[in-house]
Short mmCIF file of C-alpha atoms in Angstrom, two decimals:
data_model
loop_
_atom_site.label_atom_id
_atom_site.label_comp_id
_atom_site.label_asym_id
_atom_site.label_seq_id
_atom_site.Cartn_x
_atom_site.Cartn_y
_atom_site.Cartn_z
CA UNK A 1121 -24.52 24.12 8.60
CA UNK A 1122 -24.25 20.40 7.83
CA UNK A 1123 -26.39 17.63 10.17
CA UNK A 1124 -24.01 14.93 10.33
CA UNK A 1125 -24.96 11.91 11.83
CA UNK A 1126 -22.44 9.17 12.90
CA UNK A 1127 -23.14 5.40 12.78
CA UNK A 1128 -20.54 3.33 14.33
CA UNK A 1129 -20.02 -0.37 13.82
CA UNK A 1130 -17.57 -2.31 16.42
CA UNK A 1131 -15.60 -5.07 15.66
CA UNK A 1132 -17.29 -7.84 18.08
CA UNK A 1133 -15.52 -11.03 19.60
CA UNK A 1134 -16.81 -14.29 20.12
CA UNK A 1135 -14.53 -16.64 21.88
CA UNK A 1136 -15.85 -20.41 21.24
CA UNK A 1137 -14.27 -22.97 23.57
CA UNK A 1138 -13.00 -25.84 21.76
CA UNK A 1139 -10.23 -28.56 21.85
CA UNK A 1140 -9.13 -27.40 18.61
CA UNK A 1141 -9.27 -23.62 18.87
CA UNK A 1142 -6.80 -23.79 21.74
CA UNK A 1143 -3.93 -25.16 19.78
CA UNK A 1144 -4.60 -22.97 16.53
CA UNK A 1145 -4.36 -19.15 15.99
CA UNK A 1146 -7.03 -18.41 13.22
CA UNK A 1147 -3.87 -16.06 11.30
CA UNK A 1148 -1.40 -18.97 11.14
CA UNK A 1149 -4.07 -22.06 10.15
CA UNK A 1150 -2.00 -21.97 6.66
CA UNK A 1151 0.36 -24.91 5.35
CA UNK A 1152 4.06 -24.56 6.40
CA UNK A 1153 6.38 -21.94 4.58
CA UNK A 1154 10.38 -22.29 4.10
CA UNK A 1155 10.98 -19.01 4.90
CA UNK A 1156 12.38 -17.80 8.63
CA UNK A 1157 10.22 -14.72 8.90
CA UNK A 1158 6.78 -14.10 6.70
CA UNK A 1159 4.38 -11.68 7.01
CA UNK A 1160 1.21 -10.93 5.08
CA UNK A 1161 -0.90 -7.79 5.79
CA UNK A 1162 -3.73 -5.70 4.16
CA UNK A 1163 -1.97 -2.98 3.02
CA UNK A 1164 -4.81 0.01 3.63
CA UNK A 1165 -5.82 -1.57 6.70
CA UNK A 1166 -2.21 -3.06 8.07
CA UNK A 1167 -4.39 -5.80 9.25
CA UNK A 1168 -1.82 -9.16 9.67
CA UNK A 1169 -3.23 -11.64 7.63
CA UNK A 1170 -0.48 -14.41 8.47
CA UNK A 1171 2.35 -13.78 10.60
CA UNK A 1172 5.48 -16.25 11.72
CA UNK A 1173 8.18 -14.40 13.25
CA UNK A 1174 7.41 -11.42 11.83
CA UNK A 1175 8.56 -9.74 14.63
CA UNK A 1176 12.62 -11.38 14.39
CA UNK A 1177 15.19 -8.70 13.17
CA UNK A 1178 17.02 -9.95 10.26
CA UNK A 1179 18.79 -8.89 7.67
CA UNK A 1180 16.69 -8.11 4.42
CA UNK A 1181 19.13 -8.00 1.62
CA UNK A 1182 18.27 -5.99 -1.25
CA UNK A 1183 14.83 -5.08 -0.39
CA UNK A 1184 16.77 -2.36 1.21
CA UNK A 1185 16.48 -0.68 -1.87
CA UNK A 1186 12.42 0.48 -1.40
CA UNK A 1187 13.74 2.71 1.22
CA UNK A 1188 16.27 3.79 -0.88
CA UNK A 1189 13.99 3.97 -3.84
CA UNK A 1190 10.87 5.73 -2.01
CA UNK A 1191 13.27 8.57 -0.43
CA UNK A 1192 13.87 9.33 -4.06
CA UNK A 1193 10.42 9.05 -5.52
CA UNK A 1194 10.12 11.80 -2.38
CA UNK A 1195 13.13 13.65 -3.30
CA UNK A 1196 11.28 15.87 -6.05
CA UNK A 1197 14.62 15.40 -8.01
CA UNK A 1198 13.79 12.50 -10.75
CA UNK A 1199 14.40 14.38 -13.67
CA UNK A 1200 17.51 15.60 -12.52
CA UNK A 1201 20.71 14.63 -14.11
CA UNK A 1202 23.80 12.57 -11.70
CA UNK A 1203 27.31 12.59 -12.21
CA UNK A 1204 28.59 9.87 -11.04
CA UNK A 1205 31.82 9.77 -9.05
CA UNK A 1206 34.42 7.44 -8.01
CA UNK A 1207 33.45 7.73 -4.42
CA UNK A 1208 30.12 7.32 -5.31
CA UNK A 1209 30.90 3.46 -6.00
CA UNK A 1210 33.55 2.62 -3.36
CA UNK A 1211 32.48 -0.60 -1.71
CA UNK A 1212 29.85 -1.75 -4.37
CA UNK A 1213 30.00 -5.51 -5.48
CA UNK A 1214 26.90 -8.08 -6.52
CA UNK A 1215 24.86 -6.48 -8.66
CA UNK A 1216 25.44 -3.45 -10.66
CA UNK A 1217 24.07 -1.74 -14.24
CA UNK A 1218 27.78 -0.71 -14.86
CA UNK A 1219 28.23 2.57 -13.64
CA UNK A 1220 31.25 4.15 -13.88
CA UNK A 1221 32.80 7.28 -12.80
CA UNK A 1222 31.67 9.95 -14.92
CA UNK A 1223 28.70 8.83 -16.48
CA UNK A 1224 25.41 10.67 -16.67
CA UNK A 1225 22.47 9.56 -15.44
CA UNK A 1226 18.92 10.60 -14.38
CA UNK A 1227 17.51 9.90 -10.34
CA UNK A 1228 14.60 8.35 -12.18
CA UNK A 1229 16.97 6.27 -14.17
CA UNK A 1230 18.58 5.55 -11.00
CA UNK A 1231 15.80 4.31 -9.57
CA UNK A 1232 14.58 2.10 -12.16
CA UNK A 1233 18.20 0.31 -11.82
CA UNK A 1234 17.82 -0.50 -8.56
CA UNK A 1235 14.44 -1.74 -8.11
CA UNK A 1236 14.37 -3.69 -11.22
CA UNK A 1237 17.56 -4.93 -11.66
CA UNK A 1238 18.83 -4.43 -8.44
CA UNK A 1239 21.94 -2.16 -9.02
CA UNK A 1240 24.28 -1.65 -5.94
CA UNK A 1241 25.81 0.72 -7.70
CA UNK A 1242 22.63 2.86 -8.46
CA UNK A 1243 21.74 2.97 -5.15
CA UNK A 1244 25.07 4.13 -3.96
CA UNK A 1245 24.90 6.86 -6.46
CA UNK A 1246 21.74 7.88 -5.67
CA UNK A 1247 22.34 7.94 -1.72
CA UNK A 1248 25.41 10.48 -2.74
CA UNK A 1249 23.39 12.37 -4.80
CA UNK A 1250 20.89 12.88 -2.42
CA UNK A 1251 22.74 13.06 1.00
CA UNK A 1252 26.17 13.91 0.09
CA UNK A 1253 27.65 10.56 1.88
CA UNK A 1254 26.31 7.10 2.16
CA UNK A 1255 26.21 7.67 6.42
CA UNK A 1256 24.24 10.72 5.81
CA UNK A 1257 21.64 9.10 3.31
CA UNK A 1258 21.69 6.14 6.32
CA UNK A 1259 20.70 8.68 8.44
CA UNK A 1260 17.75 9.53 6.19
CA UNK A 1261 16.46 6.45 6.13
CA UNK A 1262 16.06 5.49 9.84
CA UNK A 1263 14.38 8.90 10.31
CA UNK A 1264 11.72 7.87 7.72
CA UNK A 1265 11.37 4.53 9.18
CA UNK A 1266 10.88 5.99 12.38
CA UNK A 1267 8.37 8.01 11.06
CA UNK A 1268 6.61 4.80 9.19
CA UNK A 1269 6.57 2.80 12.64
CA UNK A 1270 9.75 0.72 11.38
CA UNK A 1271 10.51 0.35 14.92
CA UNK A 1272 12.80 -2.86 14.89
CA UNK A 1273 14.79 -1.74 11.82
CA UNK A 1274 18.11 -0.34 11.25
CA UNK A 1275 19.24 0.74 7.86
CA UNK A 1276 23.25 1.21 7.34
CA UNK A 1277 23.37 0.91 3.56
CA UNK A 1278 21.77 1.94 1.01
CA UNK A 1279 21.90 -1.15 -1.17
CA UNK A 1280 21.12 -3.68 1.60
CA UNK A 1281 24.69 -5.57 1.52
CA UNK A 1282 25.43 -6.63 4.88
CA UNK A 1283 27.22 -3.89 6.81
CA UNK A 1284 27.35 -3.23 10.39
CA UNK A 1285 23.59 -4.06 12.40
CA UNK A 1286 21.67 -3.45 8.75
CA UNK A 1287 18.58 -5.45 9.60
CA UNK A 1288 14.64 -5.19 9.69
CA UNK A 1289 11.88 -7.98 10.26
CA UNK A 1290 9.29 -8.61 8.30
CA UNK A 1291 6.18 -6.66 10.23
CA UNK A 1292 8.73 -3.84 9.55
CA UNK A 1293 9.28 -4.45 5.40
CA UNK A 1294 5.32 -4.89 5.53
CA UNK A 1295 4.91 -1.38 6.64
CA UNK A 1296 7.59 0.02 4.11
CA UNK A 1297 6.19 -1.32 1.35
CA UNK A 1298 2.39 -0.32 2.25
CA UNK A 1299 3.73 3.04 2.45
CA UNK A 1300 5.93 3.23 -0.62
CA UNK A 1301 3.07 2.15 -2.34
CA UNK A 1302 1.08 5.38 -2.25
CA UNK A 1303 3.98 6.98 -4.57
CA UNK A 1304 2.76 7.39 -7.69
CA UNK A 1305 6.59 7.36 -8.88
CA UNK A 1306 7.69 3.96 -6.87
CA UNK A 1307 4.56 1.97 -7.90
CA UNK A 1308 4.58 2.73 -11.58
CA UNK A 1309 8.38 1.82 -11.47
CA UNK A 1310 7.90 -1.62 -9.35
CA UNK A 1311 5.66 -2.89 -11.29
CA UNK A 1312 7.47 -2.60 -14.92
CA UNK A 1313 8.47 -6.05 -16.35
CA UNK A 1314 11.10 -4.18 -18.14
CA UNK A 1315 12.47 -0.96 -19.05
CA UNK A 1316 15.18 1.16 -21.19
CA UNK A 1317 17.15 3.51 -18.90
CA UNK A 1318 19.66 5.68 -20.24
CA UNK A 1319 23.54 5.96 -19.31
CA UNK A 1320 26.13 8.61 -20.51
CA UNK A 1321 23.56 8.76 -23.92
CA UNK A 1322 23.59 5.25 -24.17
CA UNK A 1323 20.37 3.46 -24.00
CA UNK A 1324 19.51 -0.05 -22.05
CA UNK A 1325 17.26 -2.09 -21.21
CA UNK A 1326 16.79 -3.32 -17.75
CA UNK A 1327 14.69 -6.45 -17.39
CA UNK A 1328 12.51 -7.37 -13.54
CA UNK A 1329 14.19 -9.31 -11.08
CA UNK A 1330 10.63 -10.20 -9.58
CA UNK A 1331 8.78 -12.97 -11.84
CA UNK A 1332 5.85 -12.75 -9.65
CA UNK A 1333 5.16 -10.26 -12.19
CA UNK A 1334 4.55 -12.13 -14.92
CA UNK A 1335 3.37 -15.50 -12.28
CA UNK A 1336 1.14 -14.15 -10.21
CA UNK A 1337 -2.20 -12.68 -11.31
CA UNK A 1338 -2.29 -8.93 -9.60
CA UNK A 1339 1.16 -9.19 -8.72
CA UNK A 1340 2.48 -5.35 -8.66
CA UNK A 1341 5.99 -4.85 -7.42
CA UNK A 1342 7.72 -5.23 -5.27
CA UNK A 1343 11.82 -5.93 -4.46
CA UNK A 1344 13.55 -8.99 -4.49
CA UNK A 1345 16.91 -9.75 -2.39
CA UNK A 1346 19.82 -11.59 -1.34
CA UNK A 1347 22.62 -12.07 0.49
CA UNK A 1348 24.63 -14.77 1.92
CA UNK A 1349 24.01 -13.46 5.36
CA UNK A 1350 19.78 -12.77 4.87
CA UNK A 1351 19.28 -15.61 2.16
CA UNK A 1352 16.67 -15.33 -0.60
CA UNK A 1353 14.11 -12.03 0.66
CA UNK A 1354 11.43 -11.43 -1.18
CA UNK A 1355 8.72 -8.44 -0.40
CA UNK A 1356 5.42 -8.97 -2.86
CA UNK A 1357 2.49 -6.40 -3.60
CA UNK A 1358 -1.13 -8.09 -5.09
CA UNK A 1359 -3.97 -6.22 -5.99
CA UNK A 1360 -7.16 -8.23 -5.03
CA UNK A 1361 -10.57 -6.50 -5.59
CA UNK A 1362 -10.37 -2.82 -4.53
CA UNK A 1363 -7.66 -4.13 -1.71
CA UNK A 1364 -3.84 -4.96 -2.05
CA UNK A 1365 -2.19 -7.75 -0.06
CA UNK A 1366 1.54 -7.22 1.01
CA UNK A 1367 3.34 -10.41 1.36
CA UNK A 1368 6.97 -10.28 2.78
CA UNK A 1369 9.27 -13.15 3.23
CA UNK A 1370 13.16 -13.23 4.79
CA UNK A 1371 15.56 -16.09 4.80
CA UNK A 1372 13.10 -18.40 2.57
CA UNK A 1373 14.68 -20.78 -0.04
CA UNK A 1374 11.17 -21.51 -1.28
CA UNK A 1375 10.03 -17.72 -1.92
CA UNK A 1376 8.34 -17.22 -4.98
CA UNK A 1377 5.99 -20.83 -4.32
CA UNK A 1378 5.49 -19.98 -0.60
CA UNK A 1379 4.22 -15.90 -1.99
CA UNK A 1380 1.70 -17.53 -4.17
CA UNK A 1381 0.44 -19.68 -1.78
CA UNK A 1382 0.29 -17.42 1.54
CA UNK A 1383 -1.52 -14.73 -1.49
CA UNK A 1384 -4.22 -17.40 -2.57
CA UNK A 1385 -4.87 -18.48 1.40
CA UNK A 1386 -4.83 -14.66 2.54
CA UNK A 1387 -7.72 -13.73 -0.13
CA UNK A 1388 -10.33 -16.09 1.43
CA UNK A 1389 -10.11 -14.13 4.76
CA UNK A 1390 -12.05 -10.85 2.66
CA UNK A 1391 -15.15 -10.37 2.50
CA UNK A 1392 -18.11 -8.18 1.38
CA UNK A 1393 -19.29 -5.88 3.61
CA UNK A 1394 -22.69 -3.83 2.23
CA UNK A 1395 -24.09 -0.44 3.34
CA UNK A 1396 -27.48 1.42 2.62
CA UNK A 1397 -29.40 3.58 4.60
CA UNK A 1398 -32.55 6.37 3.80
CA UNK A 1399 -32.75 9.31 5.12
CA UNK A 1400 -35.85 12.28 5.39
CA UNK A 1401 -35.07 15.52 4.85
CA UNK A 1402 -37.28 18.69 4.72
CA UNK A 1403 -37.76 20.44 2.04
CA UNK A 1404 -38.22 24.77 1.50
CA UNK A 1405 -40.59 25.44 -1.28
CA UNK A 1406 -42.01 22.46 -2.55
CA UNK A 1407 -44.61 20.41 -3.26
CA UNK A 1408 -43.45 17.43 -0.64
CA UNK A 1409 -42.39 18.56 2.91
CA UNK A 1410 -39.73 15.69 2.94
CA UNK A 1411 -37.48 13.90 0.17
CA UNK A 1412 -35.69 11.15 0.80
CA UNK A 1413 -32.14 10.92 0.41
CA UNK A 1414 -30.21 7.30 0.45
CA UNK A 1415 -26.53 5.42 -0.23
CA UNK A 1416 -25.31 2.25 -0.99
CA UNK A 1417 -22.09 0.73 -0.85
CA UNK A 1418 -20.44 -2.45 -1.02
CA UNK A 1419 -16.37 -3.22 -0.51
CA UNK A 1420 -14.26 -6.08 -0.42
CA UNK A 1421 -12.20 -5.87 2.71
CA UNK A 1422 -10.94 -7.77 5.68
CA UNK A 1423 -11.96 -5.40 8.03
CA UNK A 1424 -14.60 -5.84 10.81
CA UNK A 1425 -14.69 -2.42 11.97
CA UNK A 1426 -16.30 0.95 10.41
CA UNK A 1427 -17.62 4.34 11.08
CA UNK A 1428 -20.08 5.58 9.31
CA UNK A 1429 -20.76 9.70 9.18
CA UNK A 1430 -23.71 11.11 7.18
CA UNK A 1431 -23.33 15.21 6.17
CA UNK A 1432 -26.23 17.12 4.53
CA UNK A 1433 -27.59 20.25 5.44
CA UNK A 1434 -31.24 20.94 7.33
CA UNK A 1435 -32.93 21.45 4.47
CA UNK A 1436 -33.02 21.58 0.42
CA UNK A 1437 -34.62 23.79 -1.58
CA UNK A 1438 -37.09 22.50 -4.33
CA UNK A 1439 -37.15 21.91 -7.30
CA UNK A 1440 -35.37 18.50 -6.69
CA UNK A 1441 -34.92 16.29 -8.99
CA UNK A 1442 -34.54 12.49 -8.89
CA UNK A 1443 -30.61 11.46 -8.56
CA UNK A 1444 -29.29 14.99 -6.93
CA UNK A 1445 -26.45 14.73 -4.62
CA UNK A 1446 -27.71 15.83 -0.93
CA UNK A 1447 -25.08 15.28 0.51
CA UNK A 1448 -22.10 12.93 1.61
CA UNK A 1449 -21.55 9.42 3.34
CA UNK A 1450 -17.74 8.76 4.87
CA UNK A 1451 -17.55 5.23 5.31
CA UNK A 1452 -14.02 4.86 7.07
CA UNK A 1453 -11.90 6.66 4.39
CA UNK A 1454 -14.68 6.38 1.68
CA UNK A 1455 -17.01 8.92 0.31
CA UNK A 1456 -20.22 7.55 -1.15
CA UNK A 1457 -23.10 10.63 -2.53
CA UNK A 1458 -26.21 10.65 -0.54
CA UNK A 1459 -28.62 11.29 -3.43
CA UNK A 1460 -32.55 12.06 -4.01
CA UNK A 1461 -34.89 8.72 -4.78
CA UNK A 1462 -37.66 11.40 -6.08
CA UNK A 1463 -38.71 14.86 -8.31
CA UNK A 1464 -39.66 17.39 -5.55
CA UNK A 1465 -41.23 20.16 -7.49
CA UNK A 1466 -41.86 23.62 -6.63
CA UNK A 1467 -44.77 24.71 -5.01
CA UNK A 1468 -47.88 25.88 -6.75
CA UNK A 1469 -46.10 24.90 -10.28
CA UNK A 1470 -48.94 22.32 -12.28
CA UNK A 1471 -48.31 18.69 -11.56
CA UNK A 1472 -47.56 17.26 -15.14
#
């Protein structure tokens, strides 16, 4: 039987009465961006950074595509070979890898087309592929937004050209992104530079849409877009000490600048937050009724609140020596080893 003790700390709130804190919200004390909509958030956390309209519905353009992109990551069905069809590619215009009817092509392959370069036509194959019919893949996707928390979002193509009430906000892409970010598949293919896909048995290479890439230190993925009807979108991904930032922008002619600067503002709001504690536990058979068992750990977050829950059992049983693991600390969704500071021999063995 484990003891498990729980520690909780609560985010407190001090309200100071000032002049100046009345007319500024601590989230949006940034410089101006271009774009209509911007969001930045923590993505582990979903903590909003900076917010300003995040909450407008708007079309997103091609950013579209990490919904299309994740569902296939999710599929199971990367390595499995398309045939693509005439219908398949009814309707496609802007940007496109050349896919024609009959060629041979791989989901994964698929995949990297439309998040790097952006294909319209990959996506529409893929949505086929998957779903049978682009209104059945559509389907698809608003049930897995729904089950994100995407809950001012409509998706009615796969590719993100305009069709229809095809729009999200930016809180909404935010959330998206966090989560396609925990496939393995999606995050290793957002964040290539570059890569060689192959079509029909013809190799090519397919270079990034996103410079942030190669611009922006920690920069991993994430989709660029645009329409006449959205603008320039842009949905960023930065890794920043143990934490990544998710930066989305819609409607912005200034997107890659205004990224790079809501990124470098949104890093000063994290912090380090340190944990240690020591704990006594008894001891069967030794030469010391009690060793003492202790943690420490440190993170970089933005986040005020955290529960701590200690689990070892009643007792240990000597001989103990000096590092063994005792137990466990969860700190939020962290597990730090609860180990021995000291030898604990056995008793009536000769102290050396």
């Amino acid at each position: 039987m484990w003891v498990i003790i729980l520690l909780k700390r609560i985010k407190s709130t001090i309200l100071i009465l000032t002049a100046f804190a009345a007319f500024i919200s601590p989230i949006n004390c940034f410089a101006s961006v271009s774009a209509a909509s911007a969001v930045v958030m923590d993505a582990e956390t979903n903590t909003i950074l900076y917010e300003t309209n995040a909450y407008d519905e708007r079309p997103m353009a091609s950013t579209t595509k990490i919904m299309t992109a994740l569902l296939a990551c999710e599929s199971g069905k990367l390595s499995q070979t398309v045939t693509v069809t005439d219908e398949m590619l009814l309707g496609c215009e802007g940007s496109s890898v050349g896919l024609r009817g009959g060629d041979k092509i791989t989901l994964y392959d698929l995949t990297v087309a439309m998040l790097l370069a952006s294909g319209n036509d990959a996506a529409n194959a893929a949505s086929c592929f998957l779903a049978g019919t682009l209104e059945e893949f559509a389907s698809l996707m608003n049930q897995r937004a729904a089950e994100i928390g995407m809950n001012n979002t409509e998706f009615v193509t796969p590719s993100g050209l305009d069709s229809g009430n095809h729009h999200s906000t930016a809180h909404d892409m935010a959330l998206l992104a966090a989560q396609a970010l925990t496939n393995t598949a999606f995050s290793e293919i957002c964040a290539m530079q570059k890569c060689e896909i192959t079509i029909s048995g013809k190799k090519q290479t397919l270079y990034n849409h996103n410079k942030l890439l190669s611009s922006l230190d920690g920069c991993v993925g994430v989709k660029t877009g645009f329409t006449e009807k959205a603008g320039r979108c842009l949905v960023s991904a930065v890794e920043y000490k143990g934490n990544t930032l998710i930066c989305v922008t819609l409607s912005d002619p200034d997107d890659w600048d205004d990224h790079a600067s809501l990124i470098k503002q949104c890093k000063k709001k994290y912090s380090e937050k340190r944990f240690a504690s020591e704990i006594q536990i008894p001891v069967v058979g030794g030469k010391e009724d009690f060793v003492t068992a202790s943690y420490e750990y440190s993170v970089i977050t933005v986040s005020d609140e955290f529960s701590q829950r200690i689990f070892y059992y009643p007792f240990a049983y000597a001989p103990i020596k000096k590092g063994d693991t005792l137990g466990y600390v969860k700190i939020n969704n962290k597990t730090v080893p609860l180990k021995a500071q000291e030898d604990v021999k056995i008793y009536g063995t000769e102290q050396k």
